[in-house]
């Protein structure tokens, strides 16, 4: 074709014919000098015939014929037994062209990168979107393998130069890559030889001949145990750093550490078995006078738990700690229940909560955490949903059997149980008395009265947001535990490792991965009456297989269902009779396949005027409604969408802190809980 | 240049000035400091010398406002409009001919300083404002310039100015965070790194507040009890907690860490009231709210005044998420809209601080991470909507202004060239601004240090000169 393309336009027709003639007779002999010898050697007779028949007069016309031919060849099934084919020759040539096309070794075939480069804006966006989804799976899928960052040396390592006064433009001497000069006993100060020298550096750092590494590490471990290291400037062992308080001990432990194979576990054990570590943290005024900073370790310093162990301890007290080893990290500043060693840290955005509890910036190395006391820490413990949940669980766990013991006996048992679970000890007699007084019947009754009063003042909200499904003729319904400001969902994480995209917003939401994991809006009838349902179910995505919306009444079961896929469906039920307190469940579940199950469903519920009553004027209508004991007569799933509470209002009775839960929380907030003697 | 002092002297000095190391990292150890119960990093501290300013409000017009359209009028641009200028300075993108300001300038106040119509409300207070027209930074890119403006360093992780200042001074109000960064509807570019504490203790990290919200529980984490525990009930619960803690303390007398934790619950209990009050601008009289206007910007600026009034040390007010002031195109339209959102409230703040006698001790700072070119940005597909209507970034010269806190009012410092491209007269680098800010707050910027990784670090590194000319 390239040859044909080079033929001048006006000569095309004649030249083509002569070429075709050549091709037919090529094998016989007559190849002209300016025609490459094997030009037509592999050409299919079919193509030659087609060209000969069509007699194209221009190059583009000839190209079209070639294109049609290639398409035909590609689409025709491979012929297995060529021997019996009358056109065996032609068909063999076609077949080899076909193989060539399928193998992707033709000039017109693009590799993936080239294909991406040819995408238009829309296709490119789509490609990026799909690519992100693929990456998302690699990152968030529960089965995705763990990943670690690794370094790779560049082929040509940088030859370092001294920047005079730290100015990159002001160059001084070259300095070959080598280990620290002050530690030249390790490798005699030889420059590194292999590539960047990273391996040599690592070996020099961990060399038994290098005392510094072991000293620094031992000091850090000591600091972790005692609050202060044997050297109180943990990242400065130089001339400007502090002298060790116990130099011989530091060297002894460093030696033991190296001899023990650099085992941190062995080192910790050795420290903990020492009399020093096992001392009491009691104060002695004579010792305090002599050594107020405890540099001589005359007592065990009382240690405040850092945020991570404090949080883990809260979960332990509530019997909620997930002790699973390994696996994906979690956001410990949210609702996660895994151990805090699995904390996920966003280096670019350290959550305020963690910063309030002295977690240093993850961007800069820090040898020692500061230990501050700020009211934000107290606010978290007093008010956060996380801590309150643990208090509720601790309170619930401490419930003991009731009859046949007298109330005081039962309550005493409960206080004991709470103390054991939270502080691992019995309450002292006066602590017990305090707890019993705090939870005595007068207070509990006052609390119950308050609940009743609140229930009377604030009738339960019409809408409750949860998940579950309509399976085997019954409804399962659990309220969502987490509200992120726009949507009710399972936790702060979306997609959630287990519940994926399951959530509810004002306008709609997304189904879960199974029919019994469907988002549900529950509406509670405030009065007996006849109601009308209006609404529109919209499934915008073209992809996937759509969603199904169900309307279920608590006492009558499934009333109606609608399906939508890439369209909007009206969801109307003219009349429903409902008794006060009964529920309507608005459930949306996936169809056969997961994916693309985002939906909008706006629903309005209207209470119809009683038929038997003749309601003529607004005033009469108002009177009728007041008699019925309520005023609203219209509800809207989007407009009413609740956003004013961080825990669900509907579970108000469970949510309010009764005196027992307040007691449980007080134990979790106590100094005894937060400090280790 | 900072001179190295022997450690003993430095430590001595730190002790004297009340920012001793003892405050940090030594809780649980019975040093004299902790015995005094001081584990609160935000407890107020004395500066090195009496400073005029006690608090800072920093308007961060992120994206980079144009100086020649706001506070640095250049009539020459009119003359050269559409013609090339005899200056060849590199910025981020290619720019072309001179581009005259689409805005009118007018003289204001007794000082007669010219201000564009965009900031007429600031113009009305110009006799309290010190306009620095000769600012310059290092590079014409957002990220490094944001880091330079906020942390004094583009390459490495360093504490933000607000962190340094709260480290040095603590805060006057323990019921509110000492360093607050407000930005409506999300983060600016570089996010929380703009208010990072770097190697300073985490407590000095700025507290981010999404000022789009109005409900207190969305502004300050955990400020309301998630189970709706009433105030009386919570008091009763805290009394119980105090009794439990008292039992525990009895056999552990004299441990300041225990005592200060007990106190922290009382502080938190009061903070619930105080923070709710501080952020509730509905408690302002109508005429004050009207003076600021009714917008997200107005709200956050008014909240800033309420915070400063209550002793918060450093409030940074970002215009919005991303980089709203980055007008690469349609600058006439975009700058007008953006200024329209904030100008009135900025003027109101100056007036309001003054009438409350708070301006003298509050340093107000206005500016972006850099300015914009006096030349037009050349159209580029996908970059500036393909129009000749905007300006590129410009670090060679830009304007910031300061007010209150001991700076001269009605004063212009420095100048750019005749086109407004490059600072040429009395140049002020960002490091110099930082040095001056610290000076106004009572610190020698070479002496406010923190030892980290074996070195005494400071906000200005090895740079910075106090601009005495702008100090009253």
PDB file of C-alpha atoms in Angstrom, chain A residues 97-267:
ATOM      1  CA  UNK A  97      -3.795 -12.086   6.927  1.00  0.00           C
ATOM      2  CA  UNK A  98      -6.423 -12.888   9.516  1.00  0.00           C
ATOM      3  CA  UNK A  99      -3.785 -14.281  11.872  1.00  0.00           C
ATOM      4  CA  UNK A 100      -1.729 -11.170  11.343  1.00  0.00           C
ATOM      5  CA  UNK A 101      -4.683  -8.944  12.172  1.00  0.00           C
ATOM      6  CA  UNK A 102      -5.513 -10.946  15.268  1.00  0.00           C
ATOM      7  CA  UNK A 103      -1.943 -10.953  16.489  1.00  0.00           C
ATOM      8  CA  UNK A 104      -2.024  -7.165  16.647  1.00  0.00           C
ATOM      9  CA  UNK A 105       1.291  -6.747  14.836  1.00  0.00           C
ATOM     10  CA  UNK A 106      -0.059  -4.525  12.082  1.00  0.00           C
ATOM     11  CA  UNK A 107       0.914  -0.875  11.763  1.00  0.00           C
ATOM     12  CA  UNK A 108      -2.649   0.171  12.532  1.00  0.00           C
ATOM     13  CA  UNK A 109      -2.702  -1.573  15.880  1.00  0.00           C
ATOM     14  CA  UNK A 110      -2.218   0.707  18.922  1.00  0.00           C
ATOM     15  CA  UNK A 111      -0.807  -0.438  22.179  1.00  0.00           C
ATOM     16  CA  UNK A 112      -2.657   0.565  25.335  1.00  0.00           C
ATOM     17  CA  UNK A 113      -0.665   3.727  25.929  1.00  0.00           C
ATOM     18  CA  UNK A 114      -1.142   4.856  22.315  1.00  0.00           C
ATOM     19  CA  UNK A 115      -4.837   4.080  22.513  1.00  0.00           C
ATOM     20  CA  UNK A 116      -5.162   6.184  25.674  1.00  0.00           C
ATOM     21  CA  UNK A 117      -3.354   9.019  23.960  1.00  0.00           C
ATOM     22  CA  UNK A 118      -5.987   8.962  21.208  1.00  0.00           C
ATOM     23  CA  UNK A 119      -8.978   9.267  23.536  1.00  0.00           C
ATOM     24  CA  UNK A 120     -11.086  12.400  23.354  1.00  0.00           C
ATOM     25  CA  UNK A 121     -11.918  14.405  26.477  1.00  0.00           C
ATOM     26  CA  UNK A 122     -15.087  12.489  27.297  1.00  0.00           C
ATOM     27  CA  UNK A 123     -13.472   9.106  26.750  1.00  0.00           C
ATOM     28  CA  UNK A 124     -10.470  10.162  28.731  1.00  0.00           C
ATOM     29  CA  UNK A 125     -12.612  11.234  31.666  1.00  0.00           C
ATOM     30  CA  UNK A 126     -14.405   7.939  31.532  1.00  0.00           C
ATOM     31  CA  UNK A 127     -11.084   6.107  31.315  1.00  0.00           C
ATOM     32  CA  UNK A 128      -9.751   7.972  34.341  1.00  0.00           C
ATOM     33  CA  UNK A 129     -12.934   7.303  36.236  1.00  0.00           C
ATOM     34  CA  UNK A 130     -12.757   3.573  35.510  1.00  0.00           C
ATOM     35  CA  UNK A 131      -9.078   3.558  36.329  1.00  0.00           C
ATOM     36  CA  UNK A 132      -9.788   5.217  39.668  1.00  0.00           C
ATOM     37  CA  UNK A 133     -12.391   2.609  40.397  1.00  0.00           C
ATOM     38  CA  UNK A 134      -9.893  -0.132  39.647  1.00  0.00           C
ATOM     39  CA  UNK A 135      -7.369   1.567  41.935  1.00  0.00           C
ATOM     40  CA  UNK A 136     -10.106   1.972  44.506  1.00  0.00           C
ATOM     41  CA  UNK A 137     -10.625  -1.777  44.524  1.00  0.00           C
ATOM     42  CA  UNK A 138      -6.906  -2.318  44.945  1.00  0.00           C
ATOM     43  CA  UNK A 139      -6.909   0.013  47.934  1.00  0.00           C
ATOM     44  CA  UNK A 140     -10.231  -0.577  49.659  1.00  0.00           C
ATOM     45  CA  UNK A 141     -11.241  -4.120  48.781  1.00  0.00           C
ATOM     46  CA  UNK A 142     -11.142  -6.304  51.864  1.00  0.00           C
ATOM     47  CA  UNK A 143      -9.143  -8.901  49.970  1.00  0.00           C
ATOM     48  CA  UNK A 144      -6.646  -6.479  48.452  1.00  0.00           C
ATOM     49  CA  UNK A 145      -3.075  -7.346  49.374  1.00  0.00           C
ATOM     50  CA  UNK A 146      -1.197  -5.041  51.729  1.00  0.00           C
ATOM     51  CA  UNK A 147       1.213  -2.675  50.058  1.00  0.00           C
ATOM     52  CA  UNK A 148       4.478  -1.177  51.133  1.00  0.00           C
ATOM     53  CA  UNK A 149       6.558   1.588  49.684  1.00  0.00           C
ATOM     54  CA  UNK A 150      10.043   0.638  48.584  1.00  0.00           C
ATOM     55  CA  UNK A 151      13.001   2.642  47.404  1.00  0.00           C
ATOM     56  CA  UNK A 152      14.984   2.023  44.297  1.00  0.00           C
ATOM     57  CA  UNK A 153      18.403   3.490  43.685  1.00  0.00           C
ATOM     58  CA  UNK A 154      18.777   5.639  40.640  1.00  0.00           C
ATOM     59  CA  UNK A 155      21.362   4.486  38.146  1.00  0.00           C
ATOM     60  CA  UNK A 156      23.506   7.576  38.636  1.00  0.00           C
ATOM     61  CA  UNK A 157      23.544   8.554  42.317  1.00  0.00           C
ATOM     62  CA  UNK A 158      23.992  12.225  43.150  1.00  0.00           C
ATOM     63  CA  UNK A 159      27.538  13.213  44.074  1.00  0.00           C
ATOM     64  CA  UNK A 160      27.017  15.369  47.146  1.00  0.00           C
ATOM     65  CA  UNK A 161      28.557  18.802  47.425  1.00  0.00           C
ATOM     66  CA  UNK A 162      28.724  21.053  50.473  1.00  0.00           C
ATOM     67  CA  UNK A 163      26.266  23.935  50.261  1.00  0.00           C
ATOM     68  CA  UNK A 164      28.071  26.765  51.979  1.00  0.00           C
ATOM     69  CA  UNK A 165      25.847  28.389  54.601  1.00  0.00           C
ATOM     70  CA  UNK A 166      23.098  26.105  53.398  1.00  0.00           C
ATOM     71  CA  UNK A 167      22.693  27.925  50.110  1.00  0.00           C
ATOM     72  CA  UNK A 168      22.352  25.449  47.231  1.00  0.00           C
ATOM     73  CA  UNK A 169      23.924  27.916  44.780  1.00  0.00           C
ATOM     74  CA  UNK A 170      27.011  28.410  46.942  1.00  0.00           C
ATOM     75  CA  UNK A 171      28.949  25.223  46.274  1.00  0.00           C
ATOM     76  CA  UNK A 172      31.871  24.033  48.310  1.00  0.00           C
ATOM     77  CA  UNK A 173      33.874  20.799  48.309  1.00  0.00           C
ATOM     78  CA  UNK A 174      32.584  17.507  47.031  1.00  0.00           C
ATOM     79  CA  UNK A 175      31.960  14.980  49.749  1.00  0.00           C
ATOM     80  CA  UNK A 176      31.883  11.333  48.789  1.00  0.00           C
ATOM     81  CA  UNK A 177      28.963   9.405  50.273  1.00  0.00           C
ATOM     82  CA  UNK A 178      30.187   7.814  53.481  1.00  0.00           C
ATOM     83  CA  UNK A 179      29.221   7.097  57.060  1.00  0.00           C
ATOM     84  CA  UNK A 180      29.450   9.706  59.817  1.00  0.00           C
ATOM     85  CA  UNK A 181      32.937  10.928  60.545  1.00  0.00           C
ATOM     86  CA  UNK A 182      32.569  10.754  64.339  1.00  0.00           C
ATOM     87  CA  UNK A 183      31.789   7.063  64.022  1.00  0.00           C
ATOM     88  CA  UNK A 184      34.635   6.174  61.736  1.00  0.00           C
ATOM     89  CA  UNK A 185      35.622   3.255  63.955  1.00  0.00           C
ATOM     90  CA  UNK A 186      32.755   1.423  62.281  1.00  0.00           C
ATOM     91  CA  UNK A 187      34.138   1.350  58.751  1.00  0.00           C
ATOM     92  CA  UNK A 188      37.361   3.392  58.944  1.00  0.00           C
ATOM     93  CA  UNK A 189      35.599   6.256  57.249  1.00  0.00           C
ATOM     94  CA  UNK A 190      35.743   4.670  53.815  1.00  0.00           C
ATOM     95  CA  UNK A 191      33.513   6.161  51.129  1.00  0.00           C
ATOM     96  CA  UNK A 192      30.669   3.905  50.047  1.00  0.00           C
ATOM     97  CA  UNK A 193      31.375   1.801  47.014  1.00  0.00           C
ATOM     98  CA  UNK A 194      28.151   0.089  45.931  1.00  0.00           C
ATOM     99  CA  UNK A 195      25.693   2.272  44.093  1.00  0.00           C
ATOM    100  CA  UNK A 196      24.147   4.848  46.358  1.00  0.00           C
ATOM    101  CA  UNK A 197      25.636   3.128  49.387  1.00  0.00           C
ATOM    102  CA  UNK A 198      22.319   2.598  51.092  1.00  0.00           C
ATOM    103  CA  UNK A 199      23.150  -0.965  52.000  1.00  0.00           C
ATOM    104  CA  UNK A 200      26.540   0.056  53.369  1.00  0.00           C
ATOM    105  CA  UNK A 201      24.870   2.840  55.339  1.00  0.00           C
ATOM    106  CA  UNK A 202      22.352   0.387  56.792  1.00  0.00           C
ATOM    107  CA  UNK A 203      25.132  -1.994  57.756  1.00  0.00           C
ATOM    108  CA  UNK A 204      27.142   0.779  59.379  1.00  0.00           C
ATOM    109  CA  UNK A 205      24.099   1.948  61.345  1.00  0.00           C
ATOM    110  CA  UNK A 206      23.426  -1.554  62.623  1.00  0.00           C
ATOM    111  CA  UNK A 207      27.056  -2.547  63.045  1.00  0.00           C
ATOM    112  CA  UNK A 208      27.956  -4.024  66.441  1.00  0.00           C
ATOM    113  CA  UNK A 209      30.991  -1.731  66.290  1.00  0.00           C
ATOM    114  CA  UNK A 210      28.675   1.278  66.293  1.00  0.00           C
ATOM    115  CA  UNK A 211      27.649   2.021  69.882  1.00  0.00           C
ATOM    116  CA  UNK A 212      25.415   4.954  69.016  1.00  0.00           C
ATOM    117  CA  UNK A 213      22.505   3.119  67.421  1.00  0.00           C
ATOM    118  CA  UNK A 214      22.044   0.725  70.298  1.00  0.00           C
ATOM    119  CA  UNK A 215      22.392   3.503  72.879  1.00  0.00           C
ATOM    120  CA  UNK A 216      19.823   5.665  71.138  1.00  0.00           C
ATOM    121  CA  UNK A 217      17.388   2.833  70.733  1.00  0.00           C
ATOM    122  CA  UNK A 218      17.787   1.604  74.300  1.00  0.00           C
ATOM    123  CA  UNK A 219      17.292   5.157  75.479  1.00  0.00           C
ATOM    124  CA  UNK A 220      14.075   5.465  73.478  1.00  0.00           C
ATOM    125  CA  UNK A 221      12.723   2.226  74.927  1.00  0.00           C
ATOM    126  CA  UNK A 222      13.660   3.393  78.417  1.00  0.00           C
ATOM    127  CA  UNK A 223      11.965   6.696  77.735  1.00  0.00           C
ATOM    128  CA  UNK A 224       8.874   4.852  76.602  1.00  0.00           C
ATOM    129  CA  UNK A 225       8.792   2.968  79.891  1.00  0.00           C
ATOM    130  CA  UNK A 226       9.742   5.746  82.279  1.00  0.00           C
ATOM    131  CA  UNK A 227       8.629   8.900  80.507  1.00  0.00           C
ATOM    132  CA  UNK A 228      12.211  10.149  80.413  1.00  0.00           C
ATOM    133  CA  UNK A 229      15.258   8.492  78.957  1.00  0.00           C
ATOM    134  CA  UNK A 230      18.586   7.862  80.618  1.00  0.00           C
ATOM    135  CA  UNK A 231      19.664  10.635  78.262  1.00  0.00           C
ATOM    136  CA  UNK A 232      17.050  13.343  78.468  1.00  0.00           C
ATOM    137  CA  UNK A 233      17.734  14.733  75.017  1.00  0.00           C
ATOM    138  CA  UNK A 234      16.689  11.626  73.096  1.00  0.00           C
ATOM    139  CA  UNK A 235      17.569  12.891  69.634  1.00  0.00           C
ATOM    140  CA  UNK A 236      20.774  14.625  70.614  1.00  0.00           C
ATOM    141  CA  UNK A 237      23.661  12.489  71.889  1.00  0.00           C
ATOM    142  CA  UNK A 238      26.180  15.059  70.758  1.00  0.00           C
ATOM    143  CA  UNK A 239      28.077  17.672  72.670  1.00  0.00           C
ATOM    144  CA  UNK A 240      25.010  19.906  72.972  1.00  0.00           C
ATOM    145  CA  UNK A 241      22.867  17.080  74.307  1.00  0.00           C
ATOM    146  CA  UNK A 242      22.395  16.143  77.954  1.00  0.00           C
ATOM    147  CA  UNK A 243      24.730  13.753  79.720  1.00  0.00           C
ATOM    148  CA  UNK A 244      23.252  10.364  80.584  1.00  0.00           C
ATOM    149  CA  UNK A 245      22.049  10.085  84.169  1.00  0.00           C
ATOM    150  CA  UNK A 246      23.276   6.467  84.325  1.00  0.00           C
ATOM    151  CA  UNK A 247      26.011   6.050  81.708  1.00  0.00           C
ATOM    152  CA  UNK A 248      27.047   2.556  82.803  1.00  0.00           C
ATOM    153  CA  UNK A 249      23.468   1.353  82.751  1.00  0.00           C
ATOM    154  CA  UNK A 250      22.959   2.779  79.274  1.00  0.00           C
ATOM    155  CA  UNK A 251      26.038   0.998  77.963  1.00  0.00           C
ATOM    156  CA  UNK A 252      25.186  -2.206  79.781  1.00  0.00           C
ATOM    157  CA  UNK A 253      21.722  -2.275  78.230  1.00  0.00           C
ATOM    158  CA  UNK A 254      23.081  -1.322  74.818  1.00  0.00           C
ATOM    159  CA  UNK A 255      25.528  -4.208  74.962  1.00  0.00           C
ATOM    160  CA  UNK A 256      22.819  -6.602  76.132  1.00  0.00           C
ATOM    161  CA  UNK A 257      20.589  -5.350  73.349  1.00  0.00           C
ATOM    162  CA  UNK A 258      23.193  -6.053  70.654  1.00  0.00           C
ATOM    163  CA  UNK A 259      24.077  -9.419  72.182  1.00  0.00           C
ATOM    164  CA  UNK A 260      20.404 -10.302  72.360  1.00  0.00           C
ATOM    165  CA  UNK A 261      20.094  -9.937  68.608  1.00  0.00           C
ATOM    166  CA  UNK A 262      18.579  -6.448  68.787  1.00  0.00           C
ATOM    167  CA  UNK A 263      15.428  -7.925  70.254  1.00  0.00           C
ATOM    168  CA  UNK A 264      13.216  -5.139  71.575  1.00  0.00           C
ATOM    169  CA  UNK A 265      11.029  -7.691  73.267  1.00  0.00           C
ATOM    170  CA  UNK A 266      13.956  -9.105  75.289  1.00  0.00           C
ATOM    171  CA  UNK A 267      15.058  -5.603  76.167  1.00  0.00           C
TER     172      UNK A 267
END
